[in-house]
mmCIF file of C-alpha atoms in Angstrom:
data_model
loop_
_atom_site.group_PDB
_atom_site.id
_atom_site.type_symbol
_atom_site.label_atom_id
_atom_site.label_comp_id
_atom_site.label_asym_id
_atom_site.label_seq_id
_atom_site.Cartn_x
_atom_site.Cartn_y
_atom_site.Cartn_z
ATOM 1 C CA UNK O 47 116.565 76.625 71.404
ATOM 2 C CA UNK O 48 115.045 75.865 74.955
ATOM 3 C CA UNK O 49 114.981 79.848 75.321
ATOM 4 C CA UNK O 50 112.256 79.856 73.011
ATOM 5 C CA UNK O 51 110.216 78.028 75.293
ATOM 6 C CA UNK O 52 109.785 80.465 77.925
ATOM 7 C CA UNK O 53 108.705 83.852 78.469
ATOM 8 C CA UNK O 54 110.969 85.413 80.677
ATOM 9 C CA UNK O 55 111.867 88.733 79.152
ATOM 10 C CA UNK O 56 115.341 88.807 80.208
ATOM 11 C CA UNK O 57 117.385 88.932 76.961
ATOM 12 C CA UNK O 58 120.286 86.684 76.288
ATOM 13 C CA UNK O 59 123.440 87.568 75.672
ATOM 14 C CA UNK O 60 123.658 86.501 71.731
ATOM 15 C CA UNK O 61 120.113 88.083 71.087
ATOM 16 C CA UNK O 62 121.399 91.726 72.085
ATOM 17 C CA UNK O 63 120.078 94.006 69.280
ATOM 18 C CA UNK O 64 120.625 98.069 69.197
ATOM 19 C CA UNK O 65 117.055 98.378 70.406
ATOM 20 C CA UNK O 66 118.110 96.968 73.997
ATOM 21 C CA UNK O 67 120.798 99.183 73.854
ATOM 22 C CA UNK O 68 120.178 102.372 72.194
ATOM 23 C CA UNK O 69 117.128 104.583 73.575
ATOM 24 C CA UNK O 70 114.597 105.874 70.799
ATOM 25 C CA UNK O 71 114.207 109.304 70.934
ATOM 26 C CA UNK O 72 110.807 110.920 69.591
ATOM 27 C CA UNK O 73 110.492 114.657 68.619
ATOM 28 C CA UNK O 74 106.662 115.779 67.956
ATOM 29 C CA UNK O 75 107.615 119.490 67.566
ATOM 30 C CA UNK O 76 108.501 119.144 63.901
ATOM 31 C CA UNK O 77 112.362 120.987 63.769
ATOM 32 C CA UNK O 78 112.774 121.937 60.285
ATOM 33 C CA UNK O 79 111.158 125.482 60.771
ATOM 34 C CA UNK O 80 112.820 128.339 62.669
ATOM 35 C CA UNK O 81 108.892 127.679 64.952
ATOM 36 C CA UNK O 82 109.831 123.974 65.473
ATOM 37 C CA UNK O 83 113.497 125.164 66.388
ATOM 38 C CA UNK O 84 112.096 127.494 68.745
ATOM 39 C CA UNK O 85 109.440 125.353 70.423
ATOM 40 C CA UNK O 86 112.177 122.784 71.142
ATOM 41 C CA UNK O 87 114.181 124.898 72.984
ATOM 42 C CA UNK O 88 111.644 126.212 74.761
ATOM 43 C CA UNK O 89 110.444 122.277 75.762
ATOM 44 C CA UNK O 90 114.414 121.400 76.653
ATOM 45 C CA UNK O 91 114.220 124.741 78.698
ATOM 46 C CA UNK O 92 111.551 124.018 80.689
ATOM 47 C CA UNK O 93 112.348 120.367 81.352
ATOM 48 C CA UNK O 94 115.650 121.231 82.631
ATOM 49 C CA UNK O 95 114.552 123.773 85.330
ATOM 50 C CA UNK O 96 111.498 121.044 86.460
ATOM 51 C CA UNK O 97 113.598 117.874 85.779
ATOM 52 C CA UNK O 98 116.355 119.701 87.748
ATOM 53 C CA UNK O 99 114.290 120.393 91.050
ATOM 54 C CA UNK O 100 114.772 117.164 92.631
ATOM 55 C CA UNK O 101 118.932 117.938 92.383
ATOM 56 C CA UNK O 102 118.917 121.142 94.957
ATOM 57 C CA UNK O 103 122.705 121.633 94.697
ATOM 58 C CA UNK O 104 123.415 119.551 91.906
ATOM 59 C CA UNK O 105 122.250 119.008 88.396
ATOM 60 C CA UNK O 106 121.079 115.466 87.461
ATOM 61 C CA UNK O 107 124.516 114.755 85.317
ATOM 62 C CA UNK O 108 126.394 115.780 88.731
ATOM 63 C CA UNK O 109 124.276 112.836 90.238
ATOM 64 C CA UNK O 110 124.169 110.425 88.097
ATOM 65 C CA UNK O 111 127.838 110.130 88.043
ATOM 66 C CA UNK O 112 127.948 110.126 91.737
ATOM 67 C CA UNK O 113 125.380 107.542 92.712
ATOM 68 C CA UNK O 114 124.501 105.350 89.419
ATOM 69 C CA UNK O 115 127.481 103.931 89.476
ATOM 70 C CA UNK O 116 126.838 102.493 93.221
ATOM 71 C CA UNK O 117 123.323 101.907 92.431
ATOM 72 C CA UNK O 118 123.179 100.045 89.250
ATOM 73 C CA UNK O 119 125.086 97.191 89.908
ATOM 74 C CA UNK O 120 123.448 96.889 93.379
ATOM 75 C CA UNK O 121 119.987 96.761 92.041
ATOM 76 C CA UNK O 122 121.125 94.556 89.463
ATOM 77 C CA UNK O 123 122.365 92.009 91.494
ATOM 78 C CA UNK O 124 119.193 92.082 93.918
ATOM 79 C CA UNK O 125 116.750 91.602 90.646
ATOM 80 C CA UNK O 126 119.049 88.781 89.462
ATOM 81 C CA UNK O 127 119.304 86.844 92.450
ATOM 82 C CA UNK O 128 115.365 87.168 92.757
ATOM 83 C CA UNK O 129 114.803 85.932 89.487
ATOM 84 C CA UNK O 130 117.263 82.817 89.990
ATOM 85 C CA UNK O 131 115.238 82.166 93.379
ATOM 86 C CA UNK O 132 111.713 82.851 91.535
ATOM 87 C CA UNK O 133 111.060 85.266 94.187
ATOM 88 C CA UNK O 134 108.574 87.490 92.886
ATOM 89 C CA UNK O 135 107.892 89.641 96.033
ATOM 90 C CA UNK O 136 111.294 90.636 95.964
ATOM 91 C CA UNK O 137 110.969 91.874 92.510
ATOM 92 C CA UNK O 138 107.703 93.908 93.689
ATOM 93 C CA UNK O 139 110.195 95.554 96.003
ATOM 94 C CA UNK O 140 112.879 96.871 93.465
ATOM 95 C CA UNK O 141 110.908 97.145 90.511
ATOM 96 C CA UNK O 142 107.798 99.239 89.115
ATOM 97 C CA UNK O 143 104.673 97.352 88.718
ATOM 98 C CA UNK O 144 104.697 96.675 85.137
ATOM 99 C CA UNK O 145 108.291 95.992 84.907
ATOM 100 C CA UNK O 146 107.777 92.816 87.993
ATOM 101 C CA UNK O 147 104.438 92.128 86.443
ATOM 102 C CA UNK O 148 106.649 91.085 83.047
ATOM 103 C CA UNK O 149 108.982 89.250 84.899
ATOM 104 C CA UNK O 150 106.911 87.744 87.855
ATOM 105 C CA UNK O 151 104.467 85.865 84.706
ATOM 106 C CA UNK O 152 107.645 84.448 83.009
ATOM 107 C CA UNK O 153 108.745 82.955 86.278
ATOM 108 C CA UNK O 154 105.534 81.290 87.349
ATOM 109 C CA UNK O 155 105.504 80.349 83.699
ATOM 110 C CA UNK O 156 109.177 78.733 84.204
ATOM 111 C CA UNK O 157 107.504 77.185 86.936
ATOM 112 C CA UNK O 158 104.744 75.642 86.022
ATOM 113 C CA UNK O 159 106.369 73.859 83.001
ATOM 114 C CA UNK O 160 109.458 72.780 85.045
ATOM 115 C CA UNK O 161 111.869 75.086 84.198
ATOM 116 C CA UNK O 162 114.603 77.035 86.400
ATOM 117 C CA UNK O 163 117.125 79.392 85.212
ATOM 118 C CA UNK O 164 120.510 80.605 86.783
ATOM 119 C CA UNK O 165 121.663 84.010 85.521
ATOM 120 C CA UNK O 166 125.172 85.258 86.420
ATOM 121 C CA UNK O 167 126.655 88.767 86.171
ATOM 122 C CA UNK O 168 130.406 89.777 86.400
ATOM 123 C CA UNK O 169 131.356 93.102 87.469
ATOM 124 C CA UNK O 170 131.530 96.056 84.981
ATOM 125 C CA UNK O 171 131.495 99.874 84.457
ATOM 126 C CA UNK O 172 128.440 101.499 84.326
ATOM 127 C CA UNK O 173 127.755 104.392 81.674
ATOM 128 C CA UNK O 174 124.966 106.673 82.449
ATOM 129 C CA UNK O 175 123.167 107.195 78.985
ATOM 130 C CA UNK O 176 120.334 109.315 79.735
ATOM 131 C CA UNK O 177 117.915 111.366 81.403
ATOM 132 C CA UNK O 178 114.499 111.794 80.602
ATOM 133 C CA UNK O 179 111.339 113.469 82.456
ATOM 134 C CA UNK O 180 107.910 112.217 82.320
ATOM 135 C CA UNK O 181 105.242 115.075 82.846
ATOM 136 C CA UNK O 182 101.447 114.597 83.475
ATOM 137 C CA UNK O 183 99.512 112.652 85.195
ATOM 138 C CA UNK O 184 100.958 109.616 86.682
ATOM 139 C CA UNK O 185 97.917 107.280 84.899
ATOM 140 C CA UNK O 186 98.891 108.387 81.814
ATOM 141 C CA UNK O 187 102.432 106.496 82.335
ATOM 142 C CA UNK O 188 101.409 103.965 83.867
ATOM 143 C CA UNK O 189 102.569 100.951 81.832
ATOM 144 C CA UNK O 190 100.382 98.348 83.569
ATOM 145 C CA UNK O 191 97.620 99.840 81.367
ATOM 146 C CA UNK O 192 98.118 99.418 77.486
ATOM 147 C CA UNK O 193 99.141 102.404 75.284
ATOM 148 C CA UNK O 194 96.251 101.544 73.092
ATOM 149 C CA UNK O 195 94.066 102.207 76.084
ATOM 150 C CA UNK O 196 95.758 105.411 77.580
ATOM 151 C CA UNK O 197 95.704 107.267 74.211
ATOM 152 C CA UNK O 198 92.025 107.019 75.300
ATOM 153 C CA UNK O 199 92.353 109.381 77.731
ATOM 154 C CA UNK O 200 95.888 111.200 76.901
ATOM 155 C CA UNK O 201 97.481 113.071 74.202
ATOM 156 C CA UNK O 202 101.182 112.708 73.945
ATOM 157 C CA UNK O 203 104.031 115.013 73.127
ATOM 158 C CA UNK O 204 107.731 113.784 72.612
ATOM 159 C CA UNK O 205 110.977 116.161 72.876
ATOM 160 C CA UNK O 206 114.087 113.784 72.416
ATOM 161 C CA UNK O 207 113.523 111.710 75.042
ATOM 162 C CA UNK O 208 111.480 113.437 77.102
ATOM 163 C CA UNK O 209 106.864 112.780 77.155
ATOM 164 C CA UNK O 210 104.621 115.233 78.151
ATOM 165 C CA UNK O 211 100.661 113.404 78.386
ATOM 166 C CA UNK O 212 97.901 115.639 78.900
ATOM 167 C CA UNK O 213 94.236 114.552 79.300
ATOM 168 C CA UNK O 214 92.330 114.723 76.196
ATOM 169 C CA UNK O 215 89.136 116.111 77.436
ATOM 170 C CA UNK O 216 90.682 119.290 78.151
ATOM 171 C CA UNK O 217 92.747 120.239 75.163
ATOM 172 C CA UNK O 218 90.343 122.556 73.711
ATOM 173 C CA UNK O 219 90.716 124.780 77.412
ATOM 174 C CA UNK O 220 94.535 124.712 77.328
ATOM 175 C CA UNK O 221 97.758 126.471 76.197
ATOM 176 C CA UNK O 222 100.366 125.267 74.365
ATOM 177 C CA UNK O 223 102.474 125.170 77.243
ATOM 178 C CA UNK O 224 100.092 123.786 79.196
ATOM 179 C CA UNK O 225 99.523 121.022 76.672
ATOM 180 C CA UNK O 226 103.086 120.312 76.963
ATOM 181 C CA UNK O 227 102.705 119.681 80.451
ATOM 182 C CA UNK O 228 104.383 122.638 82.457
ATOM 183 C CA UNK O 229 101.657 123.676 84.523
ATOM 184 C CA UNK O 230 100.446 122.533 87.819
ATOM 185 C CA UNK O 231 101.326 118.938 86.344
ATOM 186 C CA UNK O 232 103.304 115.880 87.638
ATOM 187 C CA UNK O 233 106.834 114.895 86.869
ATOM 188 C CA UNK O 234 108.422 111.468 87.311
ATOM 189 C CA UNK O 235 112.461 111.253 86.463
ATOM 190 C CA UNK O 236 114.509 108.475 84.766
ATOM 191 C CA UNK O 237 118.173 107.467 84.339
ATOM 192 C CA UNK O 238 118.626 104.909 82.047
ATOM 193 C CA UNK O 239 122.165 103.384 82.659
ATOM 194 C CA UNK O 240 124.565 100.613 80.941
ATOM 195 C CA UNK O 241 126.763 97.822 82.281
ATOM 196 C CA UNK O 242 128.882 95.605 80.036
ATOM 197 C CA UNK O 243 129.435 93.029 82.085
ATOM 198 C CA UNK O 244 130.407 88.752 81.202
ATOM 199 C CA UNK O 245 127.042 87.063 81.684
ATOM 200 C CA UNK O 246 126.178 83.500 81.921
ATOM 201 C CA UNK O 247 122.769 82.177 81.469
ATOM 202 C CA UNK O 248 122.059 78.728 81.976
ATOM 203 C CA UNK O 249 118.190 77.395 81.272
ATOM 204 C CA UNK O 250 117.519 73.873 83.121
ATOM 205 C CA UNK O 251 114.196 71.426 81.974
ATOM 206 C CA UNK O 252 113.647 69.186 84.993
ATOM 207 C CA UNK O 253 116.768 69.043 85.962
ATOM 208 C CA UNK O 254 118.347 68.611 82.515
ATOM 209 C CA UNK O 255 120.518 71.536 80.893
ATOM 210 C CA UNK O 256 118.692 72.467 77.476
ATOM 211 C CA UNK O 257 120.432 75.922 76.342
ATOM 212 C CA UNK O 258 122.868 78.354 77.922
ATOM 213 C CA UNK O 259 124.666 81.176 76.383
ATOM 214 C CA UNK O 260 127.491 83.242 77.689
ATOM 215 C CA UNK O 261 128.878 86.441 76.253
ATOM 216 C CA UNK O 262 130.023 89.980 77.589
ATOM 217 C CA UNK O 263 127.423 92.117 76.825
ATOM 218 C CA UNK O 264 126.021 95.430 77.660
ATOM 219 C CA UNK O 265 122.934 95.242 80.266
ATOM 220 C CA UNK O 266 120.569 98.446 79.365
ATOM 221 C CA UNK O 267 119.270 98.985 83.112
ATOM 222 C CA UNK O 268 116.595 102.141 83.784
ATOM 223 C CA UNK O 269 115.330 103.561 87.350
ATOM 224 C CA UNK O 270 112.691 105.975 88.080
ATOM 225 C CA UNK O 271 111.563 108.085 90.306
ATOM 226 C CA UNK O 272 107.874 108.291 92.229
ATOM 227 C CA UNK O 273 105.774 110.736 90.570
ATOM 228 C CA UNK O 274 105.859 113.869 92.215
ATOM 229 C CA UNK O 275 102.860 117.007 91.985
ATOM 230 C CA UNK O 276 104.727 120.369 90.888
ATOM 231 C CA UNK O 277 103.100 123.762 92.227
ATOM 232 C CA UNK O 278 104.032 125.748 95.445
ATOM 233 C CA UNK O 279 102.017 123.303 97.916
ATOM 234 C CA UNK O 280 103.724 120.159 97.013
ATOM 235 C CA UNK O 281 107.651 119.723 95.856
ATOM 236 C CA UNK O 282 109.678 116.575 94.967
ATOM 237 C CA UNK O 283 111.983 115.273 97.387
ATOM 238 C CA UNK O 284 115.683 117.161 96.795
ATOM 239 C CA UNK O 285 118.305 113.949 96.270
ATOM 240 C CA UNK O 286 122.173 114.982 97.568
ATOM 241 C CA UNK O 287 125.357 113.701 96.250
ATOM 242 C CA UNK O 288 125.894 111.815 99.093
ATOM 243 C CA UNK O 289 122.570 109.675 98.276
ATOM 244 C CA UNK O 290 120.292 111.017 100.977
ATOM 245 C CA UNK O 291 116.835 112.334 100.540
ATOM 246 C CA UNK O 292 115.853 115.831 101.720
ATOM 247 C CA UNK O 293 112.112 116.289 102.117
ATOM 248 C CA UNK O 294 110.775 120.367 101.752
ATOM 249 C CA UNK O 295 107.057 119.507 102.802
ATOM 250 C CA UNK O 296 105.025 116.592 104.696
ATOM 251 C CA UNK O 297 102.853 114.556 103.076
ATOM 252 C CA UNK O 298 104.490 113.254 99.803
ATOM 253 C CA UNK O 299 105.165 110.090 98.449
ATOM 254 C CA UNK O 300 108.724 108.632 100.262
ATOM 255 C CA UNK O 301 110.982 108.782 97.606
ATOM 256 C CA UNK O 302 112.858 105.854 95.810
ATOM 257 C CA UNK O 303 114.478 104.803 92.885
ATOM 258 C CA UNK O 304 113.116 101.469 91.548
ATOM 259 C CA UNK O 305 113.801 99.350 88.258
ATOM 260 C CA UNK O 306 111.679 100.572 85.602
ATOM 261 C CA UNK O 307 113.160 98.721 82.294
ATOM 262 C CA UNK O 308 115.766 96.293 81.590
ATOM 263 C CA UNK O 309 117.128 96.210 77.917
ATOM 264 C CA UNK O 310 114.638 98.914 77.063
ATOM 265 C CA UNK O 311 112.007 96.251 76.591
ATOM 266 C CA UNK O 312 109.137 98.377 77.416
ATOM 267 C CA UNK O 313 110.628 101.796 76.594
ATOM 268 C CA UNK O 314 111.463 101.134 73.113
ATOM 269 C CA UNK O 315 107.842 99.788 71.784
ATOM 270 C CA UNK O 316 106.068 102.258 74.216
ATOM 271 C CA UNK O 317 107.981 105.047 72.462
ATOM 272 C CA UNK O 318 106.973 103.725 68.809
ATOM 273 C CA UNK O 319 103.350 103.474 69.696
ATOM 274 C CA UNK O 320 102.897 106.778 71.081
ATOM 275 C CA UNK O 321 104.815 108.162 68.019
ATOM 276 C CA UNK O 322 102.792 106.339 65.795
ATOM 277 C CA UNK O 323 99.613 107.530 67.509
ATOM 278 C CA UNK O 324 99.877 111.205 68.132
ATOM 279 C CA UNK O 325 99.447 114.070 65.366
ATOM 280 C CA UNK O 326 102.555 115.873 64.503
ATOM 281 C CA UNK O 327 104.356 112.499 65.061
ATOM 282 C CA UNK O 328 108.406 112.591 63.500
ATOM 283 C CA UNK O 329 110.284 109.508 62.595
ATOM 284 C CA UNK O 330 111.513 108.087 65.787
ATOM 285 C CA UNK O 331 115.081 107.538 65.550
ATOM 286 C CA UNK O 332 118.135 106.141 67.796
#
């Protein structure tokens, strides 16, 4: 197949699995003791009222159905038409660095060895599937750096679908709660969203047509937030239903939601690694 010549990590439509569909999930908090039980609903507990503070009067399932269904097919048409064009400073404008990095070497790849591809997406409903937090420092989920080479530095906790990363080096000086993440720490949110949609995908060799595939298929599309400082000097940005952005205090990072996966291609393997890593690890599971 001339799809196997290239390394753009878009995924065609007949090579869909459940893993660019279907979120892992990844409990470290073992939950078959009454402890387990307990520390889990303490972890949920906590992330809701910090995952929560960007929504000031809303909850994040009140806005997600207001705005993703707006913004995902938006952004997805602006990252499709940038990857037909090979334009990969648009992509540094709608997408997080790791995610654009990905896709930006694929295309100059493409390039280079005389390929183009035209991607086409129909209009469809979108399906918010999830919400997860991030808490801890902002290096320690930052994807352009390997997971082999953060677990270096950070140990990881998973609740569901929620990671907490905490730097190594001071472990032995901290709580379990602060271990987890809730104190003084950073917090970065994520939607992770669906659209089944008809897509077309049509891979050209100097001119010459050597695969194409065209199927309705579901599009697994994830934004995320900036990573925001929690403690009483510094507070996210609060996001309305009507899409606007309310800053509580100068001097924080403008807010904005940018592309962070598509078909959980770097979610999915980041989860098993981190799992596979950390003590206390559980089977991760869909």
């Amino acid at each position: 197949r001339g799809r196997d010549g290239i390394t753009l990590p878009w995924v065609w439509p007949s090579d869909i699995t459940s893993r660019n569909t279907e979120r892992f999930r990844w409990n470290s908090i073992p939950g078959n003791t009454l402890l387990g039980r307990l520390g889990r609903k303490l972890a949920k507990y906590q992330i809701g009222i910090i995952g929560d503070r960007f929504f000031k009067t809303s909850d994040h399932s009140q806005y997600a159905a207001a705005i993703m269904p707006r913004m995902v097919p938006l952004v997805l048409s602006k990252v499709v038409d940038a990857v037909n064009a090979g334009d990969g400073a648009a992509l540094d404008q709608i997408m997080t660095p790791a995610l654009a990095t990905a896709y930006k070497r694929g295309m100059q790849g493409m390039a280079a060895d005389g390929y183009s591809i035209d991607i086409q997406v129909g209009q469809g409903d979108v399906v918010v599937d999830g919400f997860a937090v991030k808490m801890g420092s902002p290096e320690a989920f930052d994807r352009q750096v390997p997971v082999e080479q953060r677990l270096k530095n950070y140990y990881y906790n998973g609740v569901d679908y929620h990671i907490f990363g905490s730097e190594i080096q001071s472990l032995a000086d901290m709580s379990l709660v602060e271990k987890m993440g809730f104190m003084g720490g950073w917090v970065q949110v994520e939607f992770w969203c669906s659209i089944t949609a008809d897509t077309k995908v049509v891979l050209t060799h100097k001119g010459k047509v050597v695969d194409q595939d065209q199927k309705t298929q579901p599009i697994s599309v994830s934004l995320a937030s900036p990573a925001y400082k929690i403690d009483p000097r510094s507070l996210p940005p609060y996001l309305e239903l009507d899409g606007s952005v309310v800053y509580t205090q100068n001097n924080v990072a403008p807010f904005e939601w940018r592309v962070s996966d598509l078909f959980l291609q770097l979610s999915n393997p980041e989860i098993i690694k981190l799992a596979n890593a950390c003590n206390g690890k559980e089977t991760v599971a869909i």
